[in-house]
CSV table of C-alpha atoms in Angstrom, one decimal:
chain,number,residue,atom,x,y,z
A,285,UNK,CA,-7.2,7.6,-32.2
A,286,UNK,CA,-5.7,11.1,-32.1
A,287,UNK,CA,-2.2,11.7,-31.0
A,288,UNK,CA,-0.8,15.0,-29.9
A,289,UNK,CA,1.6,16.8,-32.2
A,290,UNK,CA,3.9,19.7,-31.7
A,291,UNK,CA,1.1,22.2,-32.5
A,292,UNK,CA,-1.3,20.8,-29.9
A,293,UNK,CA,-1.8,23.4,-27.2
A,294,UNK,CA,-3.2,21.0,-24.6
A,295,UNK,CA,0.2,19.8,-23.3
A,296,UNK,CA,3.2,17.8,-24.3
A,297,UNK,CA,6.9,17.8,-23.6
A,298,UNK,CA,7.5,21.2,-25.0
A,299,UNK,CA,4.9,23.1,-23.0
A,300,UNK,CA,6.2,25.3,-20.2
A,301,UNK,CA,4.3,26.4,-17.1
A,302,UNK,CA,4.6,29.8,-15.6
A,303,UNK,CA,5.5,29.9,-11.9
A,304,UNK,CA,2.6,31.9,-10.6
A,305,UNK,CA,1.9,33.1,-7.1
A,306,UNK,CA,0.2,29.8,-6.2
A,307,UNK,CA,3.3,27.8,-7.1
A,308,UNK,CA,5.6,30.1,-5.2
A,309,UNK,CA,3.4,30.2,-2.1
A,310,UNK,CA,2.9,26.4,-2.1
A,311,UNK,CA,6.7,25.7,-2.5
A,312,UNK,CA,8.5,26.8,0.7
A,313,UNK,CA,5.4,27.4,2.9
A,314,UNK,CA,5.0,23.7,4.0
A,315,UNK,CA,8.7,23.4,4.6
A,316,UNK,CA,8.8,26.6,6.8
A,317,UNK,CA,5.7,25.4,8.6
A,318,UNK,CA,7.3,22.0,9.4
A,319,UNK,CA,10.5,23.7,10.6
A,320,UNK,CA,8.5,26.1,12.8
A,321,UNK,CA,6.4,23.4,14.3
A,322,UNK,CA,9.2,20.9,14.9
A,323,UNK,CA,10.4,22.5,18.2
A,324,UNK,CA,13.1,21.0,20.4
A,325,UNK,CA,16.9,21.3,19.9
A,326,UNK,CA,18.0,18.8,17.3
A,327,UNK,CA,21.6,20.0,17.6
A,328,UNK,CA,23.9,20.7,14.6
A,329,UNK,CA,23.4,18.7,11.5
A,330,UNK,CA,26.2,16.4,10.4
A,331,UNK,CA,26.9,14.8,7.1
A,332,UNK,CA,25.5,11.4,8.3
A,333,UNK,CA,22.3,12.9,9.7
A,334,UNK,CA,19.2,12.5,7.7
A,335,UNK,CA,15.5,12.6,8.1
A,336,UNK,CA,14.2,10.7,11.1
A,337,UNK,CA,13.2,7.1,10.4
A,338,UNK,CA,9.5,6.8,10.9
A,339,UNK,CA,7.4,3.7,10.3
A,340,UNK,CA,4.6,3.7,7.8
A,341,UNK,CA,2.0,3.3,10.6
A,342,UNK,CA,3.6,6.0,12.7
A,343,UNK,CA,3.5,8.4,9.7
A,344,UNK,CA,-0.1,7.4,8.8
A,345,UNK,CA,1.1,6.1,5.4
A,346,UNK,CA,-0.5,3.1,3.7
A,347,UNK,CA,1.2,1.2,0.8
A,348,UNK,CA,-0.4,1.7,-2.7
A,349,UNK,CA,-2.5,-1.1,-4.2
A,350,UNK,CA,0.1,-2.7,-6.4
A,351,UNK,CA,1.4,-6.2,-5.7
A,352,UNK,CA,5.0,-5.4,-6.9
A,353,UNK,CA,5.2,-2.2,-4.8
A,354,UNK,CA,3.9,-3.9,-1.6
A,355,UNK,CA,6.3,-6.9,-2.2
A,356,UNK,CA,9.2,-4.5,-2.7
A,357,UNK,CA,8.5,-2.6,0.5
A,358,UNK,CA,8.7,-5.9,2.4
A,359,UNK,CA,11.9,-7.1,0.7
A,360,UNK,CA,10.3,-9.8,-1.4
A,361,UNK,CA,10.3,-10.5,-5.1
A,362,UNK,CA,6.7,-11.7,-5.7
A,363,UNK,CA,5.6,-14.6,-7.8
A,364,UNK,CA,2.2,-13.7,-9.4
A,365,UNK,CA,-0.3,-16.4,-8.7
A,366,UNK,CA,-3.6,-14.9,-9.9
A,367,UNK,CA,-4.2,-12.1,-12.4
A,368,UNK,CA,-7.9,-11.4,-13.0
A,369,UNK,CA,-10.2,-8.4,-13.5
A,370,UNK,CA,-11.3,-8.4,-9.8
A,371,UNK,CA,-7.9,-9.1,-8.1
A,372,UNK,CA,-4.2,-9.7,-8.5
A,373,UNK,CA,-2.3,-12.0,-6.1
A,374,UNK,CA,1.4,-12.5,-5.5
A,375,UNK,CA,3.1,-15.0,-3.3
A,376,UNK,CA,6.1,-13.9,-1.2
A,377,UNK,CA,8.5,-16.4,0.4
A,378,UNK,CA,11.0,-14.8,2.7
A,379,UNK,CA,13.3,-15.9,5.6
A,380,UNK,CA,10.9,-14.1,8.0
A,381,UNK,CA,7.8,-15.9,6.7
A,382,UNK,CA,5.6,-16.5,3.7
A,383,UNK,CA,2.6,-14.3,2.8
A,384,UNK,CA,0.1,-13.6,0.0
A,385,UNK,CA,-0.4,-10.1,-1.3
A,386,UNK,CA,-3.8,-9.4,-2.9
A,387,UNK,CA,-4.7,-6.2,-4.6
A,388,UNK,CA,-8.1,-5.0,-5.9
A,389,UNK,CA,-9.1,-2.4,-8.5
A,390,UNK,CA,-12.0,-1.3,-6.2
A,391,UNK,CA,-12.4,-1.1,-2.5
A,392,UNK,CA,-15.8,-2.8,-2.8
A,393,UNK,CA,-14.1,-5.9,-4.3
A,394,UNK,CA,-11.7,-6.1,-1.3
A,395,UNK,CA,-14.6,-5.9,1.2
A,396,UNK,CA,-16.4,-8.7,-0.8
A,397,UNK,CA,-13.4,-10.9,-0.6
A,398,UNK,CA,-12.9,-10.3,3.2
A,399,UNK,CA,-16.6,-11.0,3.8
A,400,UNK,CA,-16.3,-14.3,2.0
A,401,UNK,CA,-13.1,-15.2,3.9
A,402,UNK,CA,-14.8,-14.5,7.2
A,403,UNK,CA,-16.3,-18.0,7.0
A,404,UNK,CA,-12.8,-19.5,7.3
A,405,UNK,CA,-11.4,-17.0,9.8
A,406,UNK,CA,-7.9,-15.8,9.7
A,407,UNK,CA,-5.8,-12.7,10.3
A,408,UNK,CA,-5.1,-10.2,7.6
A,409,UNK,CA,-3.2,-6.9,7.2
A,410,UNK,CA,-5.6,-4.6,5.3
A,411,UNK,CA,-5.0,-1.4,3.5
A,412,UNK,CA,-6.8,0.6,0.8
A,413,UNK,CA,-7.6,-1.9,-2.0
A,414,UNK,CA,-5.1,-4.5,-0.7
A,415,UNK,CA,-4.8,-7.4,1.7
A,416,UNK,CA,-1.8,-9.3,3.0
A,417,UNK,CA,-2.6,-12.8,4.5
A,418,UNK,CA,-0.1,-14.6,6.7
A,419,UNK,CA,0.5,-15.8,10.2
A,420,UNK,CA,-0.2,-13.0,12.8
A,421,UNK,CA,3.5,-12.7,13.7
A,422,UNK,CA,4.5,-12.1,10.1
A,423,UNK,CA,1.7,-9.5,9.7
A,424,UNK,CA,2.9,-7.7,12.8
A,425,UNK,CA,6.4,-7.4,11.3
A,426,UNK,CA,5.1,-6.2,7.9
A,427,UNK,CA,2.7,-3.6,9.3
A,428,UNK,CA,5.3,-0.9,10.1
A,429,UNK,CA,6.5,-1.0,6.5
A,430,UNK,CA,3.1,-1.1,4.8
A,431,UNK,CA,0.7,0.6,7.2
A,432,UNK,CA,-2.9,-0.6,7.2
A,433,UNK,CA,-4.6,-2.4,10.0
A,434,UNK,CA,-4.8,-5.9,11.3
A,435,UNK,CA,-8.2,-7.6,10.9
A,436,UNK,CA,-9.0,-10.9,12.7
A,437,UNK,CA,-11.9,-12.7,11.1
A,438,UNK,CA,-13.8,-15.3,13.0
A,439,UNK,CA,-14.6,-18.5,11.2
A,440,UNK,CA,-17.8,-20.5,11.5
A,441,UNK,CA,-18.3,-24.2,12.2
A,442,UNK,CA,-17.0,-26.7,14.8
A,443,UNK,CA,-13.3,-25.6,14.6
A,444,UNK,CA,-14.1,-21.8,14.8
A,445,UNK,CA,-12.8,-20.0,17.9
A,446,UNK,CA,-15.5,-19.4,20.5
A,447,UNK,CA,-16.9,-15.9,20.8
A,448,UNK,CA,-15.9,-14.0,24.0
């Protein structure tokens, strides 16, 4: 295994980047565009004013596929239940409800898991390479923080809900 030394030109802590035209043009341009498109009269800024509070779903943001990050965004310190090559699961117990956070290294593995779970039914909050399973009311409360979409899977068998 080769490590990088001080003389290695491919990078490292001592390497400096020149601020070229691309870096300069990309810096303030998005900010200026956002200010120009904001419109409306927000009034004078005060020391207590800050950026508007927007939910993850309103901003189109979806939590990353890491159990610890998802649990942290929901105010939970997870207890890891399963750690395998194809998935990682953490259990969250909170005052607002209990839920299971499952993350996957590949989107395909998440879809396989949901396809298998369809036999049993249930409601899930689903993002990119992650699934949260809980009671529907808990999922509705978590969705603004995590993003994703609610999926209701129909079960099969005598106790499965009837199709409309």
